[in-house]
Tab-separated table of C-alpha atoms in Angstrom:
chain	number	residue	atom	x	y	z
A	2	UNK	CA	6.222	-211.934	71.749
A	3	UNK	CA	5.468	-208.461	70.477
A	4	UNK	CA	6.151	-205.264	72.433
A	5	UNK	CA	3.023	-203.413	73.511
A	6	UNK	CA	3.312	-199.620	73.719
A	7	UNK	CA	2.052	-197.907	76.885
A	8	UNK	CA	-1.450	-196.501	76.999
A	9	UNK	CA	-1.015	-192.769	76.347
A	10	UNK	CA	-4.663	-191.814	76.646
A	11	UNK	CA	-5.190	-188.125	77.394
A	12	UNK	CA	-5.392	-187.222	81.052
A	13	UNK	CA	-7.263	-184.328	82.584
A	14	UNK	CA	-4.529	-183.657	85.106
A	15	UNK	CA	-1.792	-185.306	87.103
A	16	UNK	CA	-4.132	-186.224	89.943
A	17	UNK	CA	-7.129	-187.389	87.912
A	18	UNK	CA	-7.974	-190.604	86.167
A	19	UNK	CA	-10.830	-191.777	83.982
A	20	UNK	CA	-13.557	-194.106	85.155
A	21	UNK	CA	-16.324	-195.706	83.148
A	22	UNK	CA	-19.670	-196.443	84.787
A	23	UNK	CA	-20.993	-199.952	84.240
A	24	UNK	CA	-24.547	-199.132	83.263
A	25	UNK	CA	-24.319	-196.065	81.068
A	26	UNK	CA	-20.761	-196.426	79.823
A	27	UNK	CA	-20.108	-192.733	80.562
A	28	UNK	CA	-16.525	-191.701	81.082
A	29	UNK	CA	-15.837	-189.144	83.788
A	30	UNK	CA	-12.858	-187.927	85.782
A	31	UNK	CA	-12.173	-188.987	89.347
A	32	UNK	CA	-9.828	-186.942	91.513
A	33	UNK	CA	-7.741	-188.527	94.205
A	34	UNK	CA	-5.129	-187.231	96.641
A	35	UNK	CA	-1.410	-187.024	95.958
A	36	UNK	CA	1.221	-188.293	98.384
A	37	UNK	CA	4.874	-187.284	98.127
A	38	UNK	CA	7.468	-189.321	100.030
A	39	UNK	CA	11.058	-188.279	100.667
A	40	UNK	CA	12.919	-191.513	101.326
A	41	UNK	CA	15.853	-191.929	103.694
A	42	UNK	CA	17.504	-194.723	105.648
A	43	UNK	CA	15.237	-194.674	108.683
A	44	UNK	CA	12.881	-191.650	108.593
A	45	UNK	CA	10.452	-190.802	105.794
A	46	UNK	CA	8.918	-187.362	105.284
A	47	UNK	CA	5.429	-187.582	103.798
A	48	UNK	CA	3.238	-184.813	102.396
A	49	UNK	CA	-0.408	-185.515	101.566
A	50	UNK	CA	-2.013	-183.034	99.159
A	51	UNK	CA	-5.637	-182.667	98.123
A	52	UNK	CA	-6.668	-182.965	94.445
A	53	UNK	CA	-6.062	-179.212	94.003
A	54	UNK	CA	-2.437	-179.672	95.109
A	55	UNK	CA	-2.696	-177.968	98.513
A	56	UNK	CA	-0.854	-179.759	101.352
A	57	UNK	CA	-3.271	-181.073	103.968
A	58	UNK	CA	-0.987	-183.231	106.087
A	59	UNK	CA	2.747	-183.518	106.754
A	60	UNK	CA	4.023	-186.598	108.563
A	61	UNK	CA	7.426	-187.905	109.626
A	62	UNK	CA	7.475	-191.695	110.025
A	63	UNK	CA	9.987	-194.376	110.905
A	64	UNK	CA	10.573	-197.182	108.395
A	65	UNK	CA	8.586	-199.753	110.385
A	66	UNK	CA	5.428	-197.544	110.381
A	67	UNK	CA	5.390	-196.548	106.684
A	68	UNK	CA	3.593	-199.620	105.289
A	69	UNK	CA	0.812	-199.415	107.888
A	70	UNK	CA	0.347	-195.685	107.194
A	71	UNK	CA	0.075	-196.213	103.427
A	72	UNK	CA	-2.291	-199.176	103.817
A	73	UNK	CA	-4.722	-196.900	105.681
A	74	UNK	CA	-4.656	-194.106	103.077
A	75	UNK	CA	-7.306	-193.841	100.350
A	76	UNK	CA	-6.186	-194.740	96.835
A	77	UNK	CA	-3.690	-192.037	95.892
A	78	UNK	CA	-1.072	-190.965	93.419
A	79	UNK	CA	2.256	-191.578	95.188
A	80	UNK	CA	5.512	-189.909	94.149
A	81	UNK	CA	8.771	-191.425	95.377
A	82	UNK	CA	12.346	-190.303	95.007
A	83	UNK	CA	13.977	-192.831	92.694
A	84	UNK	CA	16.612	-194.846	94.539
A	85	UNK	CA	17.415	-198.477	95.313
A	86	UNK	CA	14.801	-198.832	98.068
A	87	UNK	CA	12.042	-197.049	96.183
A	88	UNK	CA	11.416	-200.090	93.964
A	89	UNK	CA	10.545	-202.133	97.049
A	90	UNK	CA	8.199	-199.440	98.346
A	91	UNK	CA	6.616	-198.965	94.907
A	92	UNK	CA	5.685	-202.650	94.773
A	93	UNK	CA	4.279	-202.524	98.297
A	94	UNK	CA	2.202	-199.379	97.656
A	95	UNK	CA	0.904	-200.744	94.352
A	96	UNK	CA	-0.327	-203.746	96.319
A	97	UNK	CA	-2.384	-201.348	98.464
A	98	UNK	CA	-4.027	-199.959	95.298
A	99	UNK	CA	-1.989	-196.751	94.946
A	100	UNK	CA	-0.573	-195.526	91.644
A	101	UNK	CA	3.177	-195.010	92.111
A	102	UNK	CA	5.529	-192.788	90.090
A	103	UNK	CA	9.263	-192.594	90.741
A	104	UNK	CA	10.912	-189.248	90.075
A	105	UNK	CA	14.545	-188.162	89.842
A	106	UNK	CA	16.119	-187.048	93.149
A	107	UNK	CA	16.854	-183.504	91.912
A	108	UNK	CA	13.121	-182.694	91.912
């Protein structure tokens, strides 16, 4: 089996992705919100930002409410602090249709 390199197509911005329409084949950018999650043992701090990067909502949730909250959010770019539990949450959020990036804790 041969290794396949990642798709490094140019992006318009961190919170935009490309979409192709079915009929015309045009490619255009779609903006979607960004969600940042600070993970902890029991309480998660969540910041939802609009496509321009301005915070629109700040939420503090218990562990048992996080999955339901994320399932009700529109498709978003989600940034998680990289730790042991973040892999579990990344899989769960990807299942809801979100794009998940894990970042180093110092950021």
